[in-house]
Short mmCIF file of C-alpha atoms in Angstrom, two decimals:
data_model
loop_
_atom_site.label_atom_id
_atom_site.label_comp_id
_atom_site.label_asym_id
_atom_site.label_seq_id
_atom_site.Cartn_x
_atom_site.Cartn_y
_atom_site.Cartn_z
CA MET F 163 -34.18 -22.33 -119.42
CA GLY F 164 -37.40 -23.92 -118.30
CA THR F 165 -38.20 -27.55 -119.15
CA HIS F 166 -41.63 -29.07 -118.57
CA ARG F 167 -43.07 -32.55 -119.00
CA PRO F 168 -42.39 -35.10 -120.38
CA LYS F 169 -38.69 -34.64 -119.50
CA CYS F 170 -38.95 -32.13 -116.66
CA GLY F 171 -36.08 -33.78 -114.77
CA ALA F 172 -33.62 -33.56 -117.65
CA ALA F 173 -30.50 -31.42 -117.34
CA ALA F 174 -31.22 -27.98 -118.78
CA LEU F 175 -28.84 -25.40 -120.19
CA LYS F 176 -28.12 -23.05 -117.31
CA THR F 177 -28.77 -19.41 -118.13
CA HIS F 178 -28.24 -16.22 -116.17
CA ILE F 179 -29.82 -12.82 -116.73
CA THR F 180 -28.40 -9.58 -115.38
CA GLY F 181 -30.91 -6.75 -115.20
CA CYS F 182 -30.11 -3.03 -115.34
CA LEU F 183 -33.03 -0.65 -114.89
CA VAL F 184 -32.18 2.83 -116.16
CA HIS F 185 -34.87 5.04 -114.65
CA GLY F 186 -36.58 7.22 -117.20
CA SER F 187 -35.16 5.15 -120.03
CA GLN F 188 -35.48 1.38 -120.31
CA LEU F 189 -34.95 -2.05 -118.77
CA TYR F 190 -31.77 -3.74 -120.02
CA LEU F 191 -31.43 -7.53 -119.77
CA TYR F 192 -28.12 -9.26 -120.47
CA THR F 193 -28.08 -13.04 -120.86
CA ASP F 194 -25.07 -15.29 -120.39
CA LEU F 195 -24.70 -19.06 -120.23
CA LEU F 196 -22.33 -19.10 -117.26
CA GLN F 197 -19.31 -19.11 -119.56
CA TRP F 198 -17.86 -16.25 -117.52
CA PRO F 199 -17.45 -15.95 -113.74
CA HIS F 200 -20.08 -13.81 -112.03
CA ASP F 201 -17.72 -11.23 -110.60
CA PRO F 202 -17.00 -7.48 -110.94
CA ASN F 203 -16.04 -7.97 -114.60
CA LEU F 204 -19.58 -9.08 -115.45
CA THR F 205 -21.16 -6.34 -113.33
CA ILE F 206 -19.09 -3.53 -114.85
CA THR F 207 -19.56 -4.83 -118.40
CA CYS F 208 -23.35 -4.85 -118.00
CA LEU F 209 -23.32 -1.44 -116.30
CA VAL F 210 -21.26 0.16 -119.07
CA ASN F 211 -23.41 -1.39 -121.79
CA ALA F 212 -26.60 -0.10 -120.15
CA ILE F 213 -25.56 3.49 -119.45
CA THR F 214 -23.98 3.99 -122.90
CA SER F 215 -26.67 2.22 -124.94
CA ASN F 216 -28.51 5.27 -126.30
CA THR F 217 -26.12 8.16 -125.69
CA ASN F 218 -22.61 9.39 -126.38
CA VAL F 219 -22.41 11.53 -123.24
CA LEU F 220 -23.22 10.67 -119.63
CA PRO F 221 -25.01 13.02 -117.22
CA PRO F 222 -22.85 14.95 -114.75
CA LYS F 223 -24.18 12.89 -111.82
CA LEU F 224 -24.38 9.11 -112.00
CA TYR F 225 -26.47 7.25 -109.41
CA VAL F 226 -25.97 3.48 -109.18
CA GLN F 227 -27.84 1.15 -106.83
CA CYS F 228 -26.82 -2.49 -106.60
CA ASP F 229 -27.55 -5.67 -104.71
CA ASN F 230 -25.55 -5.88 -101.50
CA CYS F 231 -23.29 -8.63 -102.87
CA GLY F 232 -19.58 -8.31 -102.25
CA ARG F 233 -18.54 -10.86 -104.87
CA GLU F 234 -20.15 -8.97 -107.75
CA ASN F 235 -21.00 -5.42 -106.63
CA LYS F 236 -19.65 -4.15 -103.32
CA ASN F 237 -15.92 -4.37 -103.97
CA LYS F 238 -12.98 -2.14 -104.79
CA TYR F 239 -13.27 -2.78 -108.54
CA VAL F 240 -16.82 -1.45 -108.96
CA ILE F 241 -15.99 1.49 -106.68
CA GLY F 242 -12.72 2.04 -108.54
CA PHE F 243 -14.41 1.96 -111.94
CA LEU F 244 -16.82 4.71 -110.89
CA GLY F 245 -13.78 6.66 -109.72
CA TYR F 246 -12.23 6.12 -113.15
CA LEU F 247 -15.34 7.61 -114.79
CA CYS F 248 -14.87 10.72 -112.64
CA LEU F 249 -11.12 10.98 -113.30
CA SER F 250 -11.58 10.60 -117.05
CA GLY F 251 -14.27 13.27 -117.23
CA TYR F 252 -17.16 11.02 -118.25
CA VAL F 253 -19.10 12.15 -115.15
CA LYS F 254 -18.56 14.82 -112.50
CA GLU F 255 -19.52 12.67 -109.56
CA ALA F 256 -20.88 9.20 -108.91
CA TYR F 257 -22.99 7.78 -106.09
CA LEU F 258 -23.01 4.06 -105.34
CA SER F 259 -25.69 2.79 -102.94
CA PHE F 260 -26.67 -0.57 -101.49
CA LEU F 261 -29.89 -1.54 -99.74
CA LEU F 262 -29.96 -2.69 -96.13
CA LYS F 263 -30.32 -6.35 -95.32
CA GLY F 264 -33.91 -7.53 -95.55
CA HIS F 265 -34.86 -4.96 -98.19
CA THR F 266 -35.42 -5.62 -101.88
CA HIS F 267 -35.36 -3.56 -105.06
CA GLU F 268 -39.08 -3.11 -105.46
CA ASP F 269 -38.65 -1.91 -109.04
CA ILE F 270 -36.06 -4.27 -110.54
CA ASP F 271 -37.26 -7.28 -108.53
CA GLN F 272 -40.76 -6.71 -109.84
CA ARG F 273 -39.47 -7.05 -113.41
CA PHE F 274 -37.88 -10.41 -112.68
CA SER F 275 -41.04 -11.55 -110.93
CA VAL F 276 -42.97 -10.90 -114.14
CA ILE F 277 -40.49 -13.04 -116.09
CA SER F 278 -40.70 -15.82 -113.53
CA HIS F 279 -44.51 -15.93 -113.71
CA ARG F 280 -44.37 -16.08 -117.50
CA LEU F 281 -41.92 -19.00 -117.60
CA ARG F 282 -44.04 -21.02 -115.18
CA ARG F 283 -46.80 -21.08 -117.77
CA VAL F 284 -44.87 -21.22 -121.05
CA ASN F 285 -42.05 -23.42 -122.32
CA ALA F 286 -38.80 -21.88 -123.56
CA MET F 287 -37.03 -24.64 -125.48
CA THR F 288 -34.21 -22.55 -126.97
CA LEU F 289 -32.39 -19.32 -126.19
CA PRO F 290 -34.26 -17.34 -128.90
CA GLN F 291 -37.55 -18.63 -127.48
CA LEU F 292 -36.49 -17.53 -124.00
CA GLN F 293 -35.85 -14.01 -125.28
CA LYS F 294 -39.20 -14.00 -127.07
CA GLU F 295 -41.08 -15.05 -123.93
CA ILE F 296 -39.28 -12.44 -121.85
CA GLU F 297 -40.29 -9.77 -124.35
CA SER F 298 -43.90 -10.99 -124.19
CA SER F 299 -43.86 -10.59 -120.41
CA PHE F 300 -43.79 -6.78 -120.59
CA HIS F 301 -45.96 -4.06 -122.05
CA ASP F 302 -42.85 -1.93 -122.59
CA LYS F 303 -40.33 -3.88 -124.64
CA PRO F 304 -37.06 -4.35 -122.72
CA HIS F 305 -33.66 -4.18 -124.37
CA GLN F 306 -32.24 -7.71 -124.54
CA GLU F 307 -28.74 -8.88 -125.42
CA VAL F 308 -26.82 -12.11 -125.32
CA LEU F 309 -23.54 -10.84 -123.89
CA ALA F 310 -20.98 -10.59 -126.67
CA CYS F 311 -18.03 -10.38 -124.33
CA VAL F 312 -16.97 -9.58 -120.80
CA ARG F 313 -14.02 -7.26 -120.24
CA ASP F 314 -11.29 -8.05 -117.72
CA VAL F 315 -11.70 -4.78 -115.85
CA LYS F 316 -10.25 -6.26 -112.65
CA SER F 317 -6.80 -6.83 -114.16
CA TRP F 318 -7.03 -3.49 -115.98
CA LEU F 319 -7.63 -1.59 -112.73
CA ASP F 320 -5.47 -3.72 -110.45
CA ASN F 321 -2.16 -1.97 -111.15
CA SER F 322 -3.64 1.44 -110.26
CA LEU F 323 -6.10 0.74 -107.43
CA CYS F 324 -5.12 0.92 -103.79
CA GLU F 325 -5.97 -1.95 -101.48
CA MET F 326 -9.26 -1.35 -99.66
CA SER F 327 -10.63 -2.72 -96.40
CA PHE F 328 -13.80 -2.35 -94.26
CA HIS F 329 -15.83 -1.04 -97.21
CA SER F 330 -18.30 -3.91 -96.80
CA PHE F 331 -19.69 -2.22 -93.65
CA GLN F 332 -20.88 0.88 -95.56
CA TYR F 333 -23.99 1.36 -97.70
CA GLN F 334 -23.32 4.57 -99.61
CA PHE F 335 -20.26 5.84 -101.49
CA TRP F 336 -19.62 9.19 -103.13
CA LEU F 337 -16.82 9.74 -105.66
CA TYR F 338 -15.76 13.05 -107.19
CA CYS F 339 -12.66 14.98 -108.23
CA ASP F 340 -11.57 17.30 -105.42
CA ARG F 341 -8.69 18.68 -107.49
CA PRO F 342 -7.40 18.23 -111.06
CA ASN F 343 -6.55 14.60 -111.90
CA HIS F 344 -7.41 13.39 -108.41
CA VAL F 345 -10.51 11.54 -107.25
CA THR F 346 -11.58 11.18 -103.65
CA LEU F 347 -13.93 8.74 -101.97
CA LYS F 348 -16.40 9.47 -99.20
CA TYR F 349 -18.74 7.03 -97.53
CA ARG F 350 -21.49 6.74 -94.96
CA LYS F 351 -23.45 3.90 -93.44
CA PHE F 352 -26.92 5.47 -93.51
CA SER F 353 -28.50 8.37 -95.39
CA THR F 354 -28.88 10.35 -92.14
CA ASP F 355 -25.12 10.25 -91.48
CA SER F 356 -22.53 12.80 -92.58
CA TRP F 357 -20.11 11.87 -95.32
CA LEU F 358 -16.78 10.57 -94.06
CA PRO F 359 -13.97 11.39 -93.87
CA GLU F 360 -14.87 14.96 -92.95
CA ALA F 361 -12.91 18.04 -93.95
CA GLY F 362 -9.60 18.18 -92.10
CA GLN F 363 -9.35 14.41 -91.74
CA ASN F 364 -7.08 12.17 -93.79
CA GLN F 365 -8.76 11.60 -97.14
CA ILE F 366 -9.09 8.19 -98.79
CA GLU F 367 -6.81 7.52 -101.74
CA LEU F 368 -8.61 5.34 -104.27
CA PHE F 369 -5.78 5.19 -106.81
CA ASP F 370 -2.01 5.16 -106.36
CA LEU F 371 -0.31 8.56 -106.47
CA GLU F 372 2.45 9.67 -108.83
CA MET F 373 5.27 12.00 -107.81
CA THR F 374 3.07 14.88 -108.99
CA ARG F 375 0.40 13.79 -106.48
CA TYR F 376 -1.88 12.98 -109.40
CA ASN F 377 -3.70 9.66 -109.55
CA THR F 378 -2.37 6.90 -111.76
CA ILE F 379 -5.20 5.65 -113.95
CA PRO F 380 -5.23 2.67 -116.32
CA GLN F 381 -4.52 3.33 -119.98
CA GLY F 382 -6.03 1.72 -123.07
CA ILE F 383 -9.00 -0.61 -122.77
CA PRO F 384 -9.55 -3.82 -120.79
CA LYS F 385 -8.85 -7.12 -122.50
CA ILE F 386 -11.63 -9.55 -123.35
CA CYS F 387 -12.15 -12.47 -120.96
CA GLN F 388 -12.04 -15.94 -122.45
CA GLN F 389 -15.23 -18.00 -122.50
CA HIS F 390 -15.14 -21.28 -120.58
CA TYR F 391 -18.03 -23.72 -120.87
CA ASP F 392 -18.47 -26.68 -118.55
CA ASP F 393 -17.80 -29.56 -120.96
CA SER F 394 -19.44 -32.13 -118.71
CA ARG F 395 -22.58 -29.99 -118.48
CA ILE F 396 -22.66 -29.49 -122.25
CA GLU F 397 -22.39 -33.25 -122.75
CA MET F 398 -25.25 -33.87 -120.31
CA VAL F 399 -27.42 -31.40 -122.21
CA ARG F 400 -26.46 -33.05 -125.51
CA ASN F 401 -27.55 -36.47 -124.25
CA ASN F 402 -30.87 -35.09 -123.04
CA VAL F 403 -31.52 -33.28 -126.31
CA MET F 404 -30.99 -36.54 -128.18
CA LYS F 405 -33.49 -38.27 -125.88
CA MET F 406 -36.03 -35.47 -126.36
CA LYS F 407 -35.63 -34.94 -130.11
CA ASN F 408 -39.06 -36.44 -130.75
CA PHE F 409 -40.57 -33.63 -128.66
CA LEU F 410 -38.67 -30.86 -130.49
CA ASN F 411 -39.64 -29.34 -133.80
CA PHE F 412 -37.15 -28.97 -136.63
CA GLN F 413 -36.11 -25.39 -135.76
CA GLU F 414 -35.58 -26.23 -132.09
CA TYR F 415 -33.55 -29.35 -132.81
CA THR F 416 -31.43 -27.51 -135.39
CA TRP F 417 -30.68 -24.71 -132.92
CA TRP F 418 -29.58 -27.17 -130.26
CA MET F 419 -27.28 -29.07 -132.62
CA GLU F 420 -25.62 -25.86 -133.82
CA PHE F 421 -25.18 -24.63 -130.28
CA LEU F 422 -23.85 -27.89 -128.84
CA ASN F 423 -21.36 -28.34 -131.68
CA ASN F 424 -19.97 -24.85 -131.14
CA PRO F 425 -21.25 -23.07 -127.99
CA THR F 426 -19.19 -19.93 -128.58
CA LYS F 427 -20.85 -19.44 -131.97
CA SER F 428 -24.07 -18.39 -130.24
CA THR F 429 -22.24 -15.40 -128.76
CA PRO F 430 -22.45 -12.21 -130.87
CA LYS F 431 -19.19 -10.91 -132.29
CA ILE F 432 -19.62 -7.33 -131.08
CA THR F 433 -16.53 -6.58 -128.98
CA ARG F 434 -16.52 -2.77 -128.95
CA TRP F 435 -15.53 -1.10 -125.66
CA PRO F 436 -18.51 1.23 -125.07
CA LEU F 437 -16.48 4.03 -123.48
CA THR F 438 -14.52 4.52 -126.71
CA ASN F 439 -17.23 6.67 -128.29
CA LEU F 440 -18.22 8.54 -125.12
CA LEU F 441 -17.47 12.24 -124.88
CA LYS F 442 -15.48 13.49 -121.89
CA MET F 443 -17.68 16.48 -121.13
CA HIS F 444 -17.20 16.73 -117.38
CA LYS F 445 -13.48 17.24 -116.85
CA ILE F 446 -13.60 19.56 -113.87
CA ILE F 447 -11.22 21.66 -111.86
CA ASP F 448 -13.19 22.03 -108.65
CA ILE F 449 -16.46 20.92 -107.11
CA GLN F 450 -18.27 22.43 -104.18
CA ILE F 451 -18.40 19.96 -101.30
CA GLN F 452 -21.68 19.86 -99.40
CA LEU F 453 -21.83 17.59 -96.40
CA VAL F 454 -25.26 16.35 -95.34
CA PRO F 455 -26.33 17.79 -91.97
CA THR F 456 -27.43 15.38 -89.27
CA GLU F 457 -29.77 17.60 -87.27
CA ASP F 458 -32.82 15.42 -87.91
CA PRO F 459 -33.44 12.83 -85.20
CA GLU F 460 -32.24 9.35 -86.02
CA PRO F 461 -35.02 6.75 -86.40
CA SER F 462 -35.14 4.25 -83.55
CA CYS F 463 -34.81 1.29 -85.92
CA ILE F 464 -31.47 2.62 -87.18
CA SER F 465 -30.24 3.13 -83.62
CA GLU F 466 -31.09 -0.48 -82.83
CA MET F 467 -29.26 -1.68 -85.92
CA LEU F 468 -26.19 0.36 -84.99
CA GLU F 469 -26.14 -1.13 -81.53
CA SER F 470 -26.42 -4.66 -82.92
CA GLU F 471 -23.73 -4.18 -85.55
CA GLY F 472 -21.29 -2.31 -83.32
CA LEU F 473 -19.16 0.71 -84.19
CA ILE F 474 -18.95 2.02 -87.74
CA ARG F 475 -15.59 1.00 -89.19
CA GLU F 476 -13.51 3.42 -91.21
CA ILE F 477 -12.57 2.49 -94.76
CA LYS F 478 -8.81 2.20 -95.20
CA THR F 479 -6.72 1.98 -98.35
CA LYS F 480 -3.06 1.20 -98.95
CA GLU F 481 -1.03 2.29 -101.97
CA LYS F 482 0.51 -0.35 -104.20
CA LYS F 483 4.03 1.01 -103.70
CA GLU F 484 3.71 0.54 -99.95
CA ARG F 485 2.46 -3.00 -100.49
CA GLU F 486 5.55 -3.80 -102.60
CA ARG F 487 7.84 -2.30 -99.94
CA ILE F 488 6.27 -4.45 -97.21
CA LYS F 489 6.60 -7.52 -99.44
CA LEU F 490 10.30 -6.77 -100.01
CA MET F 491 10.91 -6.38 -96.26
CA THR F 492 9.11 -9.67 -95.60
CA ASN F 493 11.30 -11.47 -98.14
CA SER F 494 14.44 -10.02 -96.54
CA ILE F 495 13.40 -11.19 -93.06
CA PHE F 496 12.65 -14.65 -94.43
CA ILE F 497 16.14 -14.93 -95.97
CA CYS F 498 17.79 -13.91 -92.70
CA ASN F 499 15.78 -16.53 -90.84
CA LEU F 500 17.09 -19.17 -93.23
CA CYS F 501 20.64 -17.98 -92.60
CA SER F 502 20.18 -18.17 -88.84
CA ILE F 503 19.02 -21.76 -89.11
CA ALA F 504 22.11 -22.76 -91.07
CA GLY F 505 24.43 -20.78 -88.81
CA LEU F 506 25.10 -17.12 -88.04
CA GLN F 507 28.59 -17.29 -89.54
CA ARG F 508 27.09 -17.30 -93.06
CA CYS F 509 25.67 -13.82 -92.58
CA LEU F 510 28.99 -12.62 -91.19
CA LYS F 511 31.03 -13.75 -94.18
#
């Protein structure tokens, strides 16, 4: 939240805005006060809120483009959640793309640039004022929310997702159901490449398999993450508000006192899981697989990038059951090592 003279060096309340641009629809802006970690839980919560805001059914194809950030976006949880949407019949297929290094989102970045220019010229002394100034920055009114809650999607998916490695080297992912109750994952580094793995190769298992060879998917809804404010930061802000109270009007000072006395009160109480009211219209039996041909010549710039980055690495996954078996074997070896230190005769008894 911007602060200008006379107390421009005072500690401000840190705010964070996540933007979701739904093409052909609207710009969605979700504000938090850093009371939740910025991880896949925040990303998925904002994504779900945006795509379900004005509809009760999703289109058959879902295209998602994100910043190339592994902590928040390019990870097994975001990929797995899109796979869950396919398995549950909310969409037929989902595409997840990331821009190459050095590129920017010319559309979404432009929106944030407009906000930045506005806040350089105008003060935003409270959270409601910040939202008002953001709204004034655009001709088309964006949808704004103070995040009511963040769902713990990571823990919800963790018991079903396979371990995943080398996915950070790829830039495009394609998820779809290749047979009933089974989702598959394909990937490629560049848009001119073919989707991998190709037909006849070992396919990537995104979720653990049951005895029926169906995917295990999480049941119910994710739990709500607890809010955690930095008490020391809140106290610093409180001290600065008291010093600046002569520069605040009555409404501004009242808002700050109410917020600082109970920060969680500023958070709306809407805790509905958006997928609850969505229709599962796309439960499919089969989908025609079309691999992208690579007959067109590869641009020289891509060839140079490939040479500099080395060989394309294959994505690998490992089922949870196999992970538990390896862990059990490791524990057994460790116990035997302890026995050998104390004396072999203990194992022989």
